[in-house]
Structures are given as structure tokens and as C-alpha cells.
Amino acid sequence: MTSGDADLEALLSATDEQLSARMGIEIVEYSPDRVVATMPVAGNRQPYGLLHGGANAVLAEQAGSIAAALSAGEGRIAVGLELTCTHHRAATEGQVTAVASPLHRGRSTATYDIEITDEKGRRTCSARLTCILRDQPPK
């Protein structure tokens, strides 16, 4: 995909129907080798005022899935197969940043390491996402 492709624009442009838009996730850098996404803590907290662990998972899957889709090839899509998250420290304010980097890029699967940090650069969550790569279904 190139930045002029309609499919890439659709992938990167969150609509009201997409969870990433509701959570305030923004893609700030993207390539098959690295995707960087940010998300506000406000609006994504659990009852104790901490960033919800599920919000970390959504951010990680968004960043990793976009990276996998960028490397999947024309006419192919990436769909999450397995996601694991380890929460290291709480985030209570500001925004968190996810950086997705490839661990494996094959013909049928891609695995990404996603590091989520707070505004001070402290790791708040480590995640690993494996996506299955398949042909895009007919529209």
C-alpha cells in the first residue's frame, strides 16, 4: 500500500463506527516496520481512575494490526489472531503511546511487539499481537 491508496486511507481514518475513534486513538507514524499510535487516558479509565487494561489492549491491537496490514501486500488484510498484554504500571493522566515493531512477517501470519509508554517514557504495558494475513474478501 502507498499513502495514496484508498485502502490505506480507510485503514488509517477512524470513523464513528470504529472503536479506535471512540477511544481517541490517533496514528502518528506508520510504515510496515513501525507504527506509532497515541491514546488519551481521559475517557479510557476504569473505576479506580487508572487507564483500563482493555484500553491498552485496544491500542496495542490497533497499532499492531495496522503494521501487519501495511506489510500484508496488495489485496490482503490482517486480522487479529492472538493478543497478550502485560500491564507494568498504571497511567492516570495524559496520553499513552504505542510503538509496534515486527517480530515475524510471514506469508500467512505476522507477529508484532507493542510497547506502550506514558508521557514520561515509562513502559506501562507490553503486548504481542499475531495476525493472520488473508486475501481481502470481495466487496
Tab-separated table of N, CA and C in Angstrom:
chain	number	residue	atom	x	y	z
A	1	MET	N	0.835	-1.181	0.000
A	1	MET	CA	0.000	0.000	0.000
A	1	MET	C	0.877	1.240	0.000
A	2	THR	N	0.411	2.250	-0.595
A	2	THR	CA	1.088	3.542	-0.560
A	2	THR	C	0.148	4.548	0.067
A	3	SER	N	0.678	5.695	0.439
A	3	SER	CA	-0.143	6.681	1.143
A	3	SER	C	-1.280	7.215	0.290
A	4	GLY	N	-1.236	7.005	-1.027
A	4	GLY	CA	-2.307	7.471	-1.891
A	4	GLY	C	-3.421	6.462	-2.076
A	5	ASP	N	-3.241	5.247	-1.612
A	5	ASP	CA	-4.245	4.203	-1.794
A	5	ASP	C	-5.490	4.459	-0.958
A	6	ALA	N	-6.639	4.222	-1.560
A	6	ALA	CA	-7.902	4.374	-0.832
A	6	ALA	C	-7.976	3.393	0.334
A	7	ASP	N	-7.455	2.178	0.153
A	7	ASP	CA	-7.486	1.189	1.231
A	7	ASP	C	-6.660	1.654	2.428
A	8	LEU	N	-5.514	2.266	2.172
A	8	LEU	CA	-4.686	2.773	3.260
A	8	LEU	C	-5.373	3.918	3.968
A	9	GLU	N	-5.967	4.804	3.216
A	9	GLU	CA	-6.690	5.921	3.829
A	9	GLU	C	-7.813	5.415	4.712
A	10	ALA	N	-8.540	4.400	4.255
A	10	ALA	CA	-9.628	3.825	5.057
A	10	ALA	C	-9.080	3.167	6.321
A	11	LEU	N	-7.933	2.515	6.203
A	11	LEU	CA	-7.306	1.846	7.342
A	11	LEU	C	-6.893	2.848	8.418
A	12	LEU	N	-6.383	3.995	7.983
A	12	LEU	CA	-5.854	4.980	8.915
A	12	LEU	C	-6.892	5.991	9.404
A	13	SER	N	-8.009	6.105	8.718
A	13	SER	CA	-9.042	7.086	9.070
A	13	SER	C	-10.122	6.424	9.900
A	14	ALA	N	-10.118	6.719	11.185
A	14	ALA	CA	-11.127	6.149	12.071
A	14	ALA	C	-12.463	6.856	11.866
A	15	THR	N	-13.519	6.075	11.747
A	15	THR	CA	-14.864	6.631	11.634
A	15	THR	C	-15.593	6.420	12.950
A	16	ASP	N	-16.749	7.050	13.087
A	16	ASP	CA	-17.541	6.912	14.312
A	16	ASP	C	-17.896	5.465	14.616
A	17	GLU	N	-17.928	4.633	13.615
A	17	GLU	CA	-18.281	3.223	13.800
A	17	GLU	C	-17.115	2.382	14.304
A	18	GLN	N	-15.924	2.950	14.334
A	18	GLN	CA	-14.746	2.198	14.758
A	18	GLN	C	-14.401	2.507	16.207
A	19	LEU	N	-14.036	1.477	16.930
A	19	LEU	CA	-13.691	1.612	18.341
A	19	LEU	C	-12.535	2.589	18.544
A	20	SER	N	-11.582	2.589	17.645
A	20	SER	CA	-10.421	3.471	17.805
A	20	SER	C	-10.821	4.943	17.854
A	21	ALA	N	-11.845	5.326	17.097
A	21	ALA	CA	-12.315	6.720	17.128
A	21	ALA	C	-12.952	7.035	18.476
A	22	ARG	N	-13.724	6.127	18.998
A	22	ARG	CA	-14.394	6.340	20.285
A	22	ARG	C	-13.398	6.460	21.431
A	23	MET	N	-12.236	5.818	21.270
A	23	MET	CA	-11.227	5.835	22.329
A	23	MET	C	-10.204	6.940	22.132
A	24	GLY	N	-10.295	7.665	21.039
A	24	GLY	CA	-9.381	8.777	20.794
A	24	GLY	C	-8.008	8.359	20.290
A	25	ILE	N	-7.913	7.193	19.684
A	25	ILE	CA	-6.627	6.709	19.175
A	25	ILE	C	-6.266	7.449	17.891
A	26	GLU	N	-5.020	7.906	17.828
A	26	GLU	CA	-4.509	8.579	16.639
A	26	GLU	C	-3.233	7.884	16.177
A	27	ILE	N	-3.138	7.644	14.885
A	27	ILE	CA	-1.923	7.080	14.296
A	27	ILE	C	-1.020	8.256	13.945
A	28	VAL	N	0.164	8.299	14.539
A	28	VAL	CA	1.052	9.444	14.326
A	28	VAL	C	2.241	9.113	13.430
A	29	GLU	N	2.510	7.830	13.215
A	29	GLU	CA	3.588	7.393	12.323
A	29	GLU	C	3.223	6.005	11.828
A	30	TYR	N	3.486	5.731	10.544
A	30	TYR	CA	3.173	4.396	10.060
A	30	TYR	C	4.074	3.970	8.917
A	31	SER	N	4.499	2.724	8.994
A	31	SER	CA	5.224	2.022	7.948
A	31	SER	C	5.118	0.543	8.313
A	32	PRO	N	5.451	-0.368	7.379
A	32	PRO	CA	5.412	-1.782	7.748
A	32	PRO	C	6.368	-2.142	8.889
A	33	ASP	N	7.397	-1.307	9.099
A	33	ASP	CA	8.393	-1.590	10.131
A	33	ASP	C	8.108	-0.944	11.477
A	34	ARG	N	7.182	0.014	11.502
A	34	ARG	CA	6.927	0.728	12.758
A	34	ARG	C	5.624	1.516	12.651
A	35	VAL	N	4.742	1.277	13.600
A	35	VAL	CA	3.524	2.082	13.710
A	35	VAL	C	3.496	2.669	15.111
A	36	VAL	N	3.245	3.976	15.174
A	36	VAL	CA	3.156	4.678	16.454
A	36	VAL	C	1.745	5.241	16.570
A	37	ALA	N	1.092	4.963	17.691
A	37	ALA	CA	-0.271	5.429	17.937
A	37	ALA	C	-0.358	5.991	19.354
A	38	THR	N	-1.202	7.004	19.528
A	38	THR	CA	-1.409	7.588	20.851
A	38	THR	C	-2.875	7.457	21.256
A	39	MET	N	-3.109	7.528	22.566
A	39	MET	CA	-4.468	7.437	23.097
A	39	MET	C	-4.520	8.215	24.414
A	40	PRO	N	-5.573	9.020	24.623
A	40	PRO	CA	-5.689	9.722	25.903
A	40	PRO	C	-6.101	8.765	27.021
A	41	VAL	N	-5.629	9.070	28.216
A	41	VAL	CA	-6.069	8.305	29.384
A	41	VAL	C	-7.509	8.715	29.723
A	42	ALA	N	-7.783	10.023	29.668
A	42	ALA	CA	-9.134	10.527	29.967
A	42	ALA	C	-10.146	9.872	29.034
A	43	GLY	N	-11.218	9.376	29.621
A	43	GLY	CA	-12.256	8.705	28.844
A	43	GLY	C	-12.019	7.219	28.687
A	44	ASN	N	-10.845	6.744	29.104
A	44	ASN	CA	-10.494	5.325	28.964
A	44	ASN	C	-10.046	4.721	30.292
A	45	ARG	N	-10.603	5.251	31.374
A	45	ARG	CA	-10.233	4.799	32.717
A	45	ARG	C	-11.193	3.730	33.230
A	46	GLN	N	-10.700	2.957	34.202
A	46	GLN	CA	-11.554	2.039	34.953
A	46	GLN	C	-12.000	2.753	36.231
A	47	PRO	N	-12.860	2.146	37.062
A	47	PRO	CA	-13.438	2.853	38.213
A	47	PRO	C	-12.437	3.424	39.216
A	48	TYR	N	-11.199	2.936	39.250
A	48	TYR	CA	-10.213	3.429	40.210
A	48	TYR	C	-9.410	4.610	39.672
A	49	GLY	N	-9.751	5.098	38.490
A	49	GLY	CA	-9.069	6.244	37.911
A	49	GLY	C	-7.828	5.902	37.099
A	50	LEU	N	-7.576	4.616	36.919
A	50	LEU	CA	-6.419	4.154	36.151
A	50	LEU	C	-6.839	3.852	34.719
A	51	LEU	N	-5.885	3.955	33.798
A	51	LEU	CA	-6.166	3.544	32.426
A	51	LEU	C	-6.610	2.089	32.427
A	52	HIS	N	-7.723	1.813	31.787
A	52	HIS	CA	-8.288	0.461	31.743
A	52	HIS	C	-7.355	-0.467	30.975
A	53	GLY	N	-7.127	-1.651	31.494
A	53	GLY	CA	-6.284	-2.634	30.802
A	53	GLY	C	-6.821	-2.982	29.428
A	54	GLY	N	-8.135	-3.008	29.296
A	54	GLY	CA	-8.733	-3.281	27.989
A	54	GLY	C	-8.442	-2.179	26.988
A	55	ALA	N	-8.296	-0.947	27.478
A	55	ALA	CA	-7.933	0.156	26.595
A	55	ALA	C	-6.517	-0.045	26.060
A	56	ASN	N	-5.602	-0.514	26.926
A	56	ASN	CA	-4.263	-0.861	26.458
A	56	ASN	C	-4.339	-1.904	25.350
A	57	ALA	N	-5.192	-2.905	25.536
A	57	ALA	CA	-5.323	-3.974	24.543
A	57	ALA	C	-5.836	-3.426	23.211
A	58	VAL	N	-6.808	-2.533	23.266
A	58	VAL	CA	-7.336	-1.941	22.033
A	58	VAL	C	-6.251	-1.140	21.320
A	59	LEU	N	-5.506	-0.338	22.073
A	59	LEU	CA	-4.430	0.461	21.481
A	59	LEU	C	-3.372	-0.447	20.851
A	60	ALA	N	-2.981	-1.487	21.567
A	60	ALA	CA	-1.970	-2.420	21.053
A	60	ALA	C	-2.454	-3.106	19.782
A	61	GLU	N	-3.687	-3.577	19.782
A	61	GLU	CA	-4.201	-4.273	18.597
A	61	GLU	C	-4.340	-3.323	17.417
A	62	GLN	N	-4.724	-2.081	17.674
A	62	GLN	CA	-4.843	-1.112	16.587
A	62	GLN	C	-3.483	-0.872	15.931
A	63	ALA	N	-2.461	-0.611	16.735
A	63	ALA	CA	-1.132	-0.340	16.192
A	63	ALA	C	-0.563	-1.564	15.476
A	64	GLY	N	-0.646	-2.724	16.103
A	64	GLY	CA	-0.109	-3.944	15.501
A	64	GLY	C	-0.849	-4.375	14.254
A	65	SER	N	-2.168	-4.238	14.260
A	65	SER	CA	-2.958	-4.621	13.088
A	65	SER	C	-2.666	-3.734	11.889
A	66	ILE	N	-2.482	-2.448	12.133
A	66	ILE	CA	-2.152	-1.545	11.032
A	66	ILE	C	-0.782	-1.901	10.463
A	67	ALA	N	0.179	-2.166	11.322
A	67	ALA	CA	1.503	-2.557	10.842
A	67	ALA	C	1.423	-3.841	10.016
A	68	ALA	N	0.671	-4.811	10.500
A	68	ALA	CA	0.531	-6.076	9.772
A	68	ALA	C	-0.163	-5.860	8.429
A	69	ALA	N	-1.188	-5.016	8.417
A	69	ALA	CA	-1.902	-4.737	7.168
A	69	ALA	C	-0.987	-4.048	6.157
A	70	LEU	N	-0.120	-3.167	6.631
A	70	LEU	CA	0.804	-2.470	5.735
A	70	LEU	C	1.806	-3.422	5.099
A	71	SER	N	2.133	-4.505	5.787
A	71	SER	CA	3.097	-5.458	5.244
A	71	SER	C	2.435	-6.658	4.564
A	72	ALA	N	1.114	-6.750	4.640
A	72	ALA	CA	0.405	-7.918	4.105
A	72	ALA	C	0.479	-8.017	2.585
A	73	GLY	N	0.530	-6.877	1.908
A	73	GLY	CA	0.568	-6.887	0.446
A	73	GLY	C	-0.777	-6.483	-0.135
A	74	GLU	N	-0.733	-6.068	-1.370
A	74	GLU	CA	-1.947	-5.593	-2.044
A	74	GLU	C	-2.995	-6.696	-2.142
A	75	GLY	N	-4.239	-6.319	-1.840
A	75	GLY	CA	-5.347	-7.269	-1.908
A	75	GLY	C	-5.416	-8.208	-0.721
A	76	ARG	N	-4.617	-7.949	0.318
A	76	ARG	CA	-4.604	-8.801	1.507
A	76	ARG	C	-4.955	-7.967	2.729
A	77	ILE	N	-5.480	-8.616	3.746
A	77	ILE	CA	-5.844	-7.952	5.001
A	77	ILE	C	-5.205	-8.689	6.173
A	78	ALA	N	-5.142	-8.001	7.296
A	78	ALA	CA	-4.625	-8.576	8.536
A	78	ALA	C	-5.759	-8.604	9.550
A	79	VAL	N	-5.934	-9.746	10.190
A	79	VAL	CA	-6.976	-9.917	11.199
A	79	VAL	C	-6.324	-10.496	12.452
A	80	GLY	N	-6.621	-9.881	13.597
A	80	GLY	CA	-6.027	-10.337	14.856
A	80	GLY	C	-6.345	-11.786	15.150
A	81	LEU	N	-5.316	-12.537	15.555
A	81	LEU	CA	-5.454	-13.951	15.883
A	81	LEU	C	-5.230	-14.187	17.369
A	82	GLU	N	-4.213	-13.512	17.936
A	82	GLU	CA	-3.917	-13.666	19.362
A	82	GLU	C	-3.283	-12.379	19.874
A	83	LEU	N	-3.703	-11.958	21.059
A	83	LEU	CA	-3.166	-10.763	21.694
A	83	LEU	C	-2.891	-11.078	23.160
A	84	THR	N	-1.693	-10.737	23.623
A	84	THR	CA	-1.371	-10.845	25.046
A	84	THR	C	-0.873	-9.490	25.519
A	85	CYS	N	-1.242	-9.138	26.732
A	85	CYS	CA	-0.834	-7.859	27.317
A	85	CYS	C	-0.365	-8.084	28.746
A	86	THR	N	0.738	-7.468	29.091
A	86	THR	CA	1.208	-7.446	30.465
A	86	THR	C	1.237	-5.984	30.897
A	87	HIS	N	0.523	-5.680	31.969
A	87	HIS	CA	0.408	-4.308	32.461
A	87	HIS	C	1.455	-4.106	33.562
A	88	HIS	N	2.381	-3.164	33.335
A	88	HIS	CA	3.506	-2.963	34.241
A	88	HIS	C	3.293	-1.853	35.254
A	89	ARG	N	2.669	-0.773	34.830
A	89	ARG	CA	2.460	0.361	35.734
A	89	ARG	C	1.205	1.088	35.290
A	90	ALA	N	0.589	1.784	36.219
A	90	ALA	CA	-0.656	2.496	35.941
A	90	ALA	C	-0.379	3.824	35.252
A	91	ALA	N	-1.263	4.189	34.357
A	91	ALA	CA	-1.293	5.533	33.780
A	91	ALA	C	-2.577	6.175	34.284
A	92	THR	N	-2.474	7.411	34.785
A	92	THR	CA	-3.641	8.068	35.371
A	92	THR	C	-4.016	9.366	34.676
A	93	GLU	N	-3.135	9.884	33.829
A	93	GLU	CA	-3.413	11.138	33.137
A	93	GLU	C	-2.594	11.226	31.858
A	94	GLY	N	-2.873	12.262	31.070
A	94	GLY	CA	-2.115	12.488	29.844
A	94	GLY	C	-2.500	11.511	28.743
A	95	GLN	N	-1.490	11.066	28.023
A	95	GLN	CA	-1.734	10.090	26.966
A	95	GLN	C	-0.681	9.005	27.026
A	96	VAL	N	-0.989	7.885	26.418
A	96	VAL	CA	-0.035	6.796	26.285
A	96	VAL	C	0.280	6.635	24.800
A	97	THR	N	1.459	6.097	24.542
A	97	THR	CA	1.925	5.915	23.169
A	97	THR	C	2.307	4.457	22.955
A	98	ALA	N	1.817	3.884	21.866
A	98	ALA	CA	2.151	2.508	21.494
A	98	ALA	C	3.080	2.532	20.293
A	99	VAL	N	4.115	1.700	20.344
A	99	VAL	CA	5.017	1.520	19.208
A	99	VAL	C	5.014	0.036	18.862
A	100	ALA	N	4.564	-0.271	17.644
A	100	ALA	CA	4.501	-1.654	17.166
A	100	ALA	C	5.686	-1.920	16.244
A	101	SER	N	6.423	-2.998	16.535
A	101	SER	CA	7.586	-3.395	15.746
A	101	SER	C	7.454	-4.872	15.386
A	102	PRO	N	7.862	-5.262	14.181
A	102	PRO	CA	7.685	-6.656	13.758
A	102	PRO	C	8.627	-7.617	14.471
A	103	LEU	N	8.088	-8.767	14.848
A	103	LEU	CA	8.889	-9.886	15.338
A	103	LEU	C	8.977	-10.959	14.260
A	104	HIS	N	7.897	-11.122	13.495
A	104	HIS	CA	7.829	-12.119	12.413
A	104	HIS	C	6.867	-11.600	11.352
A	105	ARG	N	7.296	-11.672	10.098
A	105	ARG	CA	6.414	-11.329	8.981
A	105	ARG	C	6.511	-12.446	7.957
A	106	GLY	N	5.493	-13.266	7.940
A	106	GLY	CA	5.461	-14.382	7.002
A	106	GLY	C	4.381	-14.185	5.959
A	107	ARG	N	4.138	-15.228	5.185
A	107	ARG	CA	3.122	-15.163	4.141
A	107	ARG	C	1.713	-15.231	4.717
A	108	SER	N	1.540	-15.991	5.802
A	108	SER	CA	0.191	-16.172	6.334
A	108	SER	C	-0.013	-15.605	7.736
A	109	THR	N	1.065	-15.277	8.451
A	109	THR	CA	0.937	-14.654	9.770
A	109	THR	C	1.997	-13.570	9.946
A	110	ALA	N	1.695	-12.650	10.839
A	110	ALA	CA	2.645	-11.600	11.221
A	110	ALA	C	2.492	-11.373	12.725
A	111	THR	N	3.613	-11.251	13.424
A	111	THR	CA	3.602	-11.031	14.866
A	111	THR	C	4.347	-9.739	15.174
A	112	TYR	N	3.739	-8.922	16.037
A	112	TYR	CA	4.297	-7.623	16.400
A	112	TYR	C	4.443	-7.495	17.905
A	113	ASP	N	5.538	-6.872	18.301
A	113	ASP	CA	5.783	-6.496	19.684
A	113	ASP	C	5.301	-5.058	19.817
A	114	ILE	N	4.477	-4.785	20.821
A	114	ILE	CA	3.950	-3.436	21.017
A	114	ILE	C	4.327	-2.970	22.418
A	115	GLU	N	5.051	-1.856	22.466
A	115	GLU	CA	5.445	-1.251	23.737
A	115	GLU	C	4.579	-0.014	23.947
A	116	ILE	N	3.910	0.045	25.094
A	116	ILE	CA	3.087	1.195	25.440
A	116	ILE	C	3.769	1.927	26.588
A	117	THR	N	3.935	3.253	26.416
A	117	THR	CA	4.613	4.066	27.421
A	117	THR	C	3.754	5.276	27.792
A	118	ASP	N	4.032	5.825	28.977
A	118	ASP	CA	3.353	7.048	29.397
A	118	ASP	C	4.126	8.257	28.874
A	119	GLU	N	3.691	9.454	29.242
A	119	GLU	CA	4.323	10.674	28.736
A	119	GLU	C	5.746	10.868	29.248
A	120	LYS	N	6.117	10.150	30.299
A	120	LYS	CA	7.484	10.234	30.821
A	120	LYS	C	8.380	9.156	30.218
A	121	GLY	N	7.847	8.389	29.266
A	121	GLY	CA	8.630	7.349	28.611
A	121	GLY	C	8.718	6.051	29.383
A	122	ARG	N	7.925	5.930	30.454
A	122	ARG	CA	7.942	4.706	31.260
A	122	ARG	C	7.009	3.669	30.630
A	123	ARG	N	7.492	2.443	30.542
A	123	ARG	CA	6.667	1.378	29.969
A	123	ARG	C	5.502	1.077	30.897
A	124	THR	N	4.300	1.155	30.354
A	124	THR	CA	3.104	0.837	31.135
A	124	THR	C	2.537	-0.526	30.759
A	125	CYS	N	2.828	-0.975	29.531
A	125	CYS	CA	2.270	-2.239	29.055
A	125	CYS	C	3.164	-2.808	27.958
A	126	SER	N	3.330	-4.120	27.972
A	126	SER	CA	3.996	-4.842	26.886
A	126	SER	C	2.953	-5.755	26.257
A	127	ALA	N	2.854	-5.728	24.940
A	127	ALA	CA	1.870	-6.564	24.262
A	127	ALA	C	2.508	-7.269	23.077
A	128	ARG	N	1.908	-8.367	22.692
A	128	ARG	CA	2.320	-9.099	21.499
A	128	ARG	C	1.053	-9.482	20.744
A	129	LEU	N	1.039	-9.158	19.457
A	129	LEU	CA	-0.113	-9.431	18.603
A	129	LEU	C	0.308	-10.286	17.431
A	130	THR	N	-0.429	-11.356	17.190
A	130	THR	CA	-0.258	-12.153	15.974
A	130	THR	C	-1.507	-11.986	15.137
A	131	CYS	N	-1.295	-11.654	13.864
A	131	CYS	CA	-2.392	-11.502	12.903
A	131	CYS	C	-2.288	-12.579	11.841
A	132	ILE	N	-3.426	-13.009	11.368
A	132	ILE	CA	-3.464	-13.867	10.196
A	132	ILE	C	-3.590	-12.948	8.985
A	133	LEU	N	-2.854	-13.261	7.941
A	133	LEU	CA	-2.888	-12.484	6.708
A	133	LEU	C	-3.650	-13.303	5.676
A	134	ARG	N	-4.664	-12.687	5.100
A	134	ARG	CA	-5.504	-13.423	4.147
A	134	ARG	C	-5.928	-12.502	3.017
A	135	ASP	N	-6.462	-13.119	1.981
A	135	ASP	CA	-6.970	-12.332	0.858
A	135	ASP	C	-8.161	-11.496	1.312
A	136	GLN	N	-8.237	-10.294	0.776
A	136	GLN	CA	-9.363	-9.422	1.106
A	136	GLN	C	-10.632	-10.008	0.520
A	137	PRO	N	-11.702	-10.098	1.324
A	137	PRO	CA	-12.952	-10.625	0.792
A	137	PRO	C	-13.523	-9.670	-0.257
A	138	PRO	N	-14.291	-10.195	-1.198
A	138	PRO	CA	-14.900	-9.325	-2.208
A	138	PRO	C	-15.821	-8.304	-1.563
A	139	LYS	N	-15.851	-7.100	-2.140
A	139	LYS	CA	-16.680	-6.029	-1.584
A	139	LYS	C	-18.080	-6.104	-2.134
